[in-house]
mmCIF file of C-alpha atoms in Angstrom:
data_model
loop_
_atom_site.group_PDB
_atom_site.id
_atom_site.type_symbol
_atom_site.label_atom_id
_atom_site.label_comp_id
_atom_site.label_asym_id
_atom_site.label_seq_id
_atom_site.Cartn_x
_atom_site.Cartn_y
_atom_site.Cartn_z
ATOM 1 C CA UNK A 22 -94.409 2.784 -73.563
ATOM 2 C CA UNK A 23 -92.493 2.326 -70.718
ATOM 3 C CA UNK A 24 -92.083 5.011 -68.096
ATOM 4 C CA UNK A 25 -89.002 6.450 -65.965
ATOM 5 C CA UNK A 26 -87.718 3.217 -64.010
ATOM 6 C CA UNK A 27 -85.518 3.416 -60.484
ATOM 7 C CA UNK A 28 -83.652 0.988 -58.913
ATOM 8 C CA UNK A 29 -83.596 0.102 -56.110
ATOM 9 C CA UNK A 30 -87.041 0.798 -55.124
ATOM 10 C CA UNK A 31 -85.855 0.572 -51.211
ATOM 11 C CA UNK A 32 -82.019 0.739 -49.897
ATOM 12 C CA UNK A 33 -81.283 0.390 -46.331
ATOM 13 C CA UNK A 34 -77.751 0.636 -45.399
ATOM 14 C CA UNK A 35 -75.241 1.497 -42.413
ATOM 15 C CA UNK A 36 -73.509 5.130 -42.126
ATOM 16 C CA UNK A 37 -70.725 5.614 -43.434
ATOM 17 C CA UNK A 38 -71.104 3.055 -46.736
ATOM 18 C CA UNK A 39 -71.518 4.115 -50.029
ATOM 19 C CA UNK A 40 -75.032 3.703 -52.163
ATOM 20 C CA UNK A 41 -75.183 3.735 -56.147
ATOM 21 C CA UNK A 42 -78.989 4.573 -57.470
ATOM 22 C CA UNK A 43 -79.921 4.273 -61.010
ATOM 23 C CA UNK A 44 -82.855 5.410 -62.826
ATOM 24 C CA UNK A 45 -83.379 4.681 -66.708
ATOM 25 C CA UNK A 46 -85.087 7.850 -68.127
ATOM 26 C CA UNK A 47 -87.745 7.340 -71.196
ATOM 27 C CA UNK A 48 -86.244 6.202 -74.288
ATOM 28 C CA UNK A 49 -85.243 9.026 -76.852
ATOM 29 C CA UNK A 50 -85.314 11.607 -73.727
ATOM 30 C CA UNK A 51 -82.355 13.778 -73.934
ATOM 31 C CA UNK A 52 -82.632 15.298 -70.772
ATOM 32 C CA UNK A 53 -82.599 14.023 -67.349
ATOM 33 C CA UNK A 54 -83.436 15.540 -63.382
ATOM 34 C CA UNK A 55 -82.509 14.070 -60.014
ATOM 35 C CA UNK A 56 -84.364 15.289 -57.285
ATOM 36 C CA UNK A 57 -84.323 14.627 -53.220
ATOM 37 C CA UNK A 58 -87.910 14.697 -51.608
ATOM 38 C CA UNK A 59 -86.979 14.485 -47.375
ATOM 39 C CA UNK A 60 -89.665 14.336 -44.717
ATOM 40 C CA UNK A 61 -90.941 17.468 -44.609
ATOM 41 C CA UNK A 62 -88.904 18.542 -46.937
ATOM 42 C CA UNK A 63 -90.628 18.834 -50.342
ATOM 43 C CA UNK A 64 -88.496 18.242 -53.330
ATOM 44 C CA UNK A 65 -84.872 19.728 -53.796
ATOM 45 C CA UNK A 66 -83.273 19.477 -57.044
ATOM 46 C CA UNK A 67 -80.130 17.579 -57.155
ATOM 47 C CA UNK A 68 -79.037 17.362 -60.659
ATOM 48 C CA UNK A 69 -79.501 17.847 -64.378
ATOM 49 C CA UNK A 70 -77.888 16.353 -67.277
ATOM 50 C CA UNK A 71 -79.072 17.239 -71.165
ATOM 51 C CA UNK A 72 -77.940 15.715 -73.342
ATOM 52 C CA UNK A 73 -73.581 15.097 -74.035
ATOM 53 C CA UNK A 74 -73.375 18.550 -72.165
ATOM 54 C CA UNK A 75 -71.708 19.149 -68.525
ATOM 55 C CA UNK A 76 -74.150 18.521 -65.866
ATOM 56 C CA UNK A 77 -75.716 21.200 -63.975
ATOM 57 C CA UNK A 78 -74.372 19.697 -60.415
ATOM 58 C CA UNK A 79 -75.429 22.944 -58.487
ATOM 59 C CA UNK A 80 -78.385 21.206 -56.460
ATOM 60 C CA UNK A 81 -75.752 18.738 -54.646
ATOM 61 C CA UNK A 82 -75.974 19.134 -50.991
ATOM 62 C CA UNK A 83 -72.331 18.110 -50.764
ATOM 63 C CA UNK A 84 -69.120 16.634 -52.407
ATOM 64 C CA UNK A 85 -70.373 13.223 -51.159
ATOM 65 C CA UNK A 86 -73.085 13.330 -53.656
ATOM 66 C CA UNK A 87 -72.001 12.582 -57.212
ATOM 67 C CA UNK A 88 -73.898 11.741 -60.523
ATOM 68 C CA UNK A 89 -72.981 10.002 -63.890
ATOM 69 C CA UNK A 90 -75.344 9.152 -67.312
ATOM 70 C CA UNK A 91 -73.731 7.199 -69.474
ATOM 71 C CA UNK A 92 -74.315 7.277 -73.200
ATOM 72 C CA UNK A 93 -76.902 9.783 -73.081
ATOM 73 C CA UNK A 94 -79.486 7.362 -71.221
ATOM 74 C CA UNK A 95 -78.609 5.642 -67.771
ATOM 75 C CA UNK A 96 -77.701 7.579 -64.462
ATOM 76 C CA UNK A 97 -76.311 6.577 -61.428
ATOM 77 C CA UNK A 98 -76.389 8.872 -58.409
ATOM 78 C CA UNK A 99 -73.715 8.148 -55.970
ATOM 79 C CA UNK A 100 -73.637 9.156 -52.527
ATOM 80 C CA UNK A 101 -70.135 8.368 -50.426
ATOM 81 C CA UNK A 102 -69.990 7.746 -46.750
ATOM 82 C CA UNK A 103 -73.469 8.115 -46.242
ATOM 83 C CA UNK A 104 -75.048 10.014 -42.858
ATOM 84 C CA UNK A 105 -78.150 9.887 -41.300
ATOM 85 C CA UNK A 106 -79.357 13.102 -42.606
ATOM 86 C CA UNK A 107 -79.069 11.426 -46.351
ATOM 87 C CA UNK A 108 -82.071 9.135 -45.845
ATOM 88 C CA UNK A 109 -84.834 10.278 -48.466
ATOM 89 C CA UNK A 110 -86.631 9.415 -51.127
ATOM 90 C CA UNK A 111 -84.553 9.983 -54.275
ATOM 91 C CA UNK A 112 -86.550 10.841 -57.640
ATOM 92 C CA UNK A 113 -85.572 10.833 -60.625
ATOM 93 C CA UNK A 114 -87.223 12.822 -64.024
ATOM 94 C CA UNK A 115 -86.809 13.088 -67.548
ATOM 95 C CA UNK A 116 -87.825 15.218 -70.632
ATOM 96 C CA UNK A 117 -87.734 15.353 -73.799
ATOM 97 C CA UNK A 118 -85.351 18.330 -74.036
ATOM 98 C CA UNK A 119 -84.307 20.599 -71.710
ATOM 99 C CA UNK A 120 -83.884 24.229 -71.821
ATOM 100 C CA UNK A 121 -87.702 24.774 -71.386
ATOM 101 C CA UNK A 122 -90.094 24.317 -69.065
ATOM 102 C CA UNK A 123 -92.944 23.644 -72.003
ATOM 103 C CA UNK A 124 -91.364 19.605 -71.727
ATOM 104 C CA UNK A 125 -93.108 17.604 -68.987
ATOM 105 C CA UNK A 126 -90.682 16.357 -66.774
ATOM 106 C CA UNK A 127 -92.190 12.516 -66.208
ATOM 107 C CA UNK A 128 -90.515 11.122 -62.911
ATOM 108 C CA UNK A 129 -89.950 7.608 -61.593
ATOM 109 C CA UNK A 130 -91.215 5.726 -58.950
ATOM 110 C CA UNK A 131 -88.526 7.050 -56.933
ATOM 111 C CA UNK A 132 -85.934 4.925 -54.263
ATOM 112 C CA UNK A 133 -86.597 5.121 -50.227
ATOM 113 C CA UNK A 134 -82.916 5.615 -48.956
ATOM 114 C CA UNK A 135 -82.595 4.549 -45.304
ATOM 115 C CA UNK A 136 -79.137 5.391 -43.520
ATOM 116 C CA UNK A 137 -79.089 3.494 -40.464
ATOM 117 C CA UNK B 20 -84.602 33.563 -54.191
ATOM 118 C CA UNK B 21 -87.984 32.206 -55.826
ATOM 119 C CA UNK B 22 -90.425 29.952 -53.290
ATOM 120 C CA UNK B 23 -93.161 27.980 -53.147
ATOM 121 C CA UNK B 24 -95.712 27.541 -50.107
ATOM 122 C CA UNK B 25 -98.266 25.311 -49.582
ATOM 123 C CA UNK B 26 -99.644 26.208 -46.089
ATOM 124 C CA UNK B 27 -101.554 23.275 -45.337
ATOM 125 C CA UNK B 28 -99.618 20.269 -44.337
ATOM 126 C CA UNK B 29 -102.874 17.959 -44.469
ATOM 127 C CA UNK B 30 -106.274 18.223 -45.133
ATOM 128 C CA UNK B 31 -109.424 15.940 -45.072
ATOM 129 C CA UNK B 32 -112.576 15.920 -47.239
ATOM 130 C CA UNK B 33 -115.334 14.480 -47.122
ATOM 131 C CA UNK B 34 -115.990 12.272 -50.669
ATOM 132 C CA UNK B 35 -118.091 14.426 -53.381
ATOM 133 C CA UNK B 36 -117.063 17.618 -51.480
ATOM 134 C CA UNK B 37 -115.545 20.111 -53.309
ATOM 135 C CA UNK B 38 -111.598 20.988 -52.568
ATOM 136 C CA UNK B 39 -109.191 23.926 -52.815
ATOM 137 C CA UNK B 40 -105.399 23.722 -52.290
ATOM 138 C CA UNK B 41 -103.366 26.725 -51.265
ATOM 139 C CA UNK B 42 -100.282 27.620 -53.203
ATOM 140 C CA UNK B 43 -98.294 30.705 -53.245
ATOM 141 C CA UNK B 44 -95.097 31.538 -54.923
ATOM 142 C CA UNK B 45 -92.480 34.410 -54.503
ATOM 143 C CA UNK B 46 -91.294 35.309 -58.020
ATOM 144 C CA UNK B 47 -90.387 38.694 -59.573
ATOM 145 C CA UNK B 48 -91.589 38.019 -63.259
ATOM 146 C CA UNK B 49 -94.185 35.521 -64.534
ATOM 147 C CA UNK B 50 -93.976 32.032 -63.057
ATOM 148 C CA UNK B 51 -94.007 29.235 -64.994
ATOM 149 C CA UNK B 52 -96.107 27.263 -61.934
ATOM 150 C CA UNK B 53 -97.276 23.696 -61.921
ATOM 151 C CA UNK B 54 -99.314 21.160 -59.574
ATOM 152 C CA UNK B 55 -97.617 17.234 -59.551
ATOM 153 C CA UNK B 56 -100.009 14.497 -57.832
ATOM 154 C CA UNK B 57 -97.588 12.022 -56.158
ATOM 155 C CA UNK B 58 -99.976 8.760 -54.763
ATOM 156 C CA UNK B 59 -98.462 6.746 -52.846
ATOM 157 C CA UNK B 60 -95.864 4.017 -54.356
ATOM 158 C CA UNK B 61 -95.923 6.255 -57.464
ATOM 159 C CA UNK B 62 -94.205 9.037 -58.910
ATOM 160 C CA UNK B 63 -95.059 12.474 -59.788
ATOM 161 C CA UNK B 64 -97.864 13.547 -62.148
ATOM 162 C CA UNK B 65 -98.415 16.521 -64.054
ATOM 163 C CA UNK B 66 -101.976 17.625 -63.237
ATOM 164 C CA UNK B 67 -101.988 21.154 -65.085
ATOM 165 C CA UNK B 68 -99.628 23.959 -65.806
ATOM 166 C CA UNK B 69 -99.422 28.003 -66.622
ATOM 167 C CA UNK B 70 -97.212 29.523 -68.557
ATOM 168 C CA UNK B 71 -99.413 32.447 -69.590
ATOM 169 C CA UNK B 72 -102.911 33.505 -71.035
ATOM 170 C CA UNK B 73 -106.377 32.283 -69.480
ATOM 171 C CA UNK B 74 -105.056 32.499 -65.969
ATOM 172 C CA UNK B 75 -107.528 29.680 -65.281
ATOM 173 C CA UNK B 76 -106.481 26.790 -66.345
ATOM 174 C CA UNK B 77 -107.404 22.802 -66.538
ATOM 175 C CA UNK B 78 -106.056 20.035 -66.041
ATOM 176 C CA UNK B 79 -106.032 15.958 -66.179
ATOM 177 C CA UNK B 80 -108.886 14.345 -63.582
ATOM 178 C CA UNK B 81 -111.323 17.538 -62.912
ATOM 179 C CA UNK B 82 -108.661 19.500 -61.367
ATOM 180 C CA UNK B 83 -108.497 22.987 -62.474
ATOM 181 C CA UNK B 84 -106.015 25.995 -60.926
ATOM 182 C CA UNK B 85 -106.697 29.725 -61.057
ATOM 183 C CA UNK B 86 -103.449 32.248 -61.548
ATOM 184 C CA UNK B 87 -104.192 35.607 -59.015
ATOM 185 C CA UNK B 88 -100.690 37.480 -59.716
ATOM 186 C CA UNK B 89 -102.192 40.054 -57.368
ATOM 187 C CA UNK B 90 -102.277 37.223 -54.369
ATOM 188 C CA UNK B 91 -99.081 35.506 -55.615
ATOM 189 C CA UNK B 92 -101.788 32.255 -55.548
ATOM 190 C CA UNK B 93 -102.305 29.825 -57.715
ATOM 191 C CA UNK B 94 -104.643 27.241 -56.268
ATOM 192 C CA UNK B 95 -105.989 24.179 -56.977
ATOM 193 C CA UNK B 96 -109.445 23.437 -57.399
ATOM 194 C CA UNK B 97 -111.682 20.400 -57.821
ATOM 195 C CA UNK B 98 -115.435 20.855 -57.560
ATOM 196 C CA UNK B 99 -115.908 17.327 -56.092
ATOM 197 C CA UNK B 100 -114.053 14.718 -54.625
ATOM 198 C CA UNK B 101 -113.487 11.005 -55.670
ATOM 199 C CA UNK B 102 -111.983 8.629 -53.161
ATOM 200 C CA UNK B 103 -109.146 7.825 -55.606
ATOM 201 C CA UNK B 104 -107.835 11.690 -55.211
ATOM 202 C CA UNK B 105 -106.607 10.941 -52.000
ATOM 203 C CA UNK B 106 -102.914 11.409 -52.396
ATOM 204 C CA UNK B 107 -100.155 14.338 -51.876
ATOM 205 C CA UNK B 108 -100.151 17.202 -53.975
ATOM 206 C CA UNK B 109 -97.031 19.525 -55.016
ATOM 207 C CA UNK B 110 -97.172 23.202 -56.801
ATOM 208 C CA UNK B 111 -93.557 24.153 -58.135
ATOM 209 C CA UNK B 112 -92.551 27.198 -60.244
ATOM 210 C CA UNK B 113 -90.217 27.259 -62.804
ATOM 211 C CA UNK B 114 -86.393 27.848 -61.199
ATOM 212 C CA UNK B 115 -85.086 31.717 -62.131
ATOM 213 C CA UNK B 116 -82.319 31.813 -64.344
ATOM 214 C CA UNK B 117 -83.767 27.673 -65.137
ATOM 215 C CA UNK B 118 -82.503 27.538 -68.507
ATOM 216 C CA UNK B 119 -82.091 23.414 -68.037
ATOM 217 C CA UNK B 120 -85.863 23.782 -66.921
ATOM 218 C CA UNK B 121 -85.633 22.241 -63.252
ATOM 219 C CA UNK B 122 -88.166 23.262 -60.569
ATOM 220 C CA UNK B 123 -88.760 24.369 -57.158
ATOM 221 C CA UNK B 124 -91.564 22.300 -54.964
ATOM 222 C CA UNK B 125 -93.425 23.551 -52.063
ATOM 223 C CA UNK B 126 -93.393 20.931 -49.338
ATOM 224 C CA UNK B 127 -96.962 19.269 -50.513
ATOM 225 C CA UNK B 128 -100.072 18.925 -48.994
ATOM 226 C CA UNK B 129 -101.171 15.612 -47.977
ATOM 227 C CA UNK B 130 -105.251 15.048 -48.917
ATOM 228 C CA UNK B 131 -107.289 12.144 -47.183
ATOM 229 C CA UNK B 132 -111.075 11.555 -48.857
ATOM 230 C CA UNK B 133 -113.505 10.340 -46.065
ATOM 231 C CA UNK B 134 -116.267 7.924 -47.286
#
């Protein structure tokens, strides 16, 4: 079946605009992970949504980062007025459930933010 | 506050020669630990996990990872290597407190395979 899917794949744009990423998690996964991997950086967790429930938003570097999922599948990560230091590769996981680590998070392909 | 470090940034092999990747984690109770492949273009890939038990434990193309909670290590292992392993690996523990199950990554160790 298919996999996690991300879109764009590759996003340049200017400082100071606004970028919308979406990632469409594996069908009949409830929950759902956004992740930043910078240069040197490693991954930092962003995000996590399960389910209907309130999103755990306590990864967000800032109030210029902001996340939806509609319906219990889509997401769209959202980052306002963009800055330099934004540029990243954003990566995006899902799982089964949540709650537990025993569900394999599968990730996406990820999208190559570039803040000019 | 939990960690992960992976203290080699990159490291080269020669093809058929066996590998080892460092990991070590700063954790108060049992980690939950993992190792992701990422090659390049693709996303993450489970290669194995511990939760508990057999502290040596395999995983999905040869790779296999030993749990020392006396060294705070849990490293990688493959006891030879294929030019298609040439990518950049990731260990991450389980987050404290983690209930919605997200993880913390070291900052990955980049392998190149020579021929």
């Amino acid at each position: 079946g298919a996999g996690v899917s991300q879109s764009p794949s590759n996003k340049v744009t200017e400082k100071g605009k606004d970028v919308e990423l979406r990632c469409d998690p594996i069908s009949g996964h409830t929950a759902l992970y956004w992740y930043r991997q910078s240069l040197g950086q490693g991954l930092e967790f962003l995000i996590y949504f399960q389910g209907n429930s309130a999103p755990d938003k306590s990864g967000l570097p800032s109030d210029r980062f902001s996340a939806e999922r509609t319906g219990g599948s889509v997401s769209t990560l959202t980052i306002q007025r963009t800055q330099q230091e934004d540029s990243a590769v954003y990566l995006c996981a899902s799982s089964l459930s949540g709650g537990s680590f025993y569900n394999e998070q599968f990730f996406g392909p990820g999208t190559r933010l570039t803040v000019l | 506050a939990q960690s992960v470090t992976q203290p080699d940034i990159h490291i080269t092999v020669s093809e058929g020669a066996s590998l080892e990747l460092r990991c070590n984690y700063s954790y108060g109770a049992t980690p939950y630990l993992f190792w992701y492949v990422q090659s390049p273009g693709q996303g993450l890939q489970l290669l194995l996990k511990y939760f508990s038990g057999d502290t040596l434990v395999q995983g999905i193309k040869g790779f296999e990872a030993e749990f020392k909670r006396s060294q705070s290590s849990f490293n990688l292992r493959k006891p030879s290597v294929h030019w298609s392993d040439a990518a950049e690996y990731f260990c991450a523990v389980g987050a404290h407190g983690g209930s919605q199950g997200n993880l913390i990554f070291g900052k990955g160790t980049k392998l190149s395979v020579k021929p």
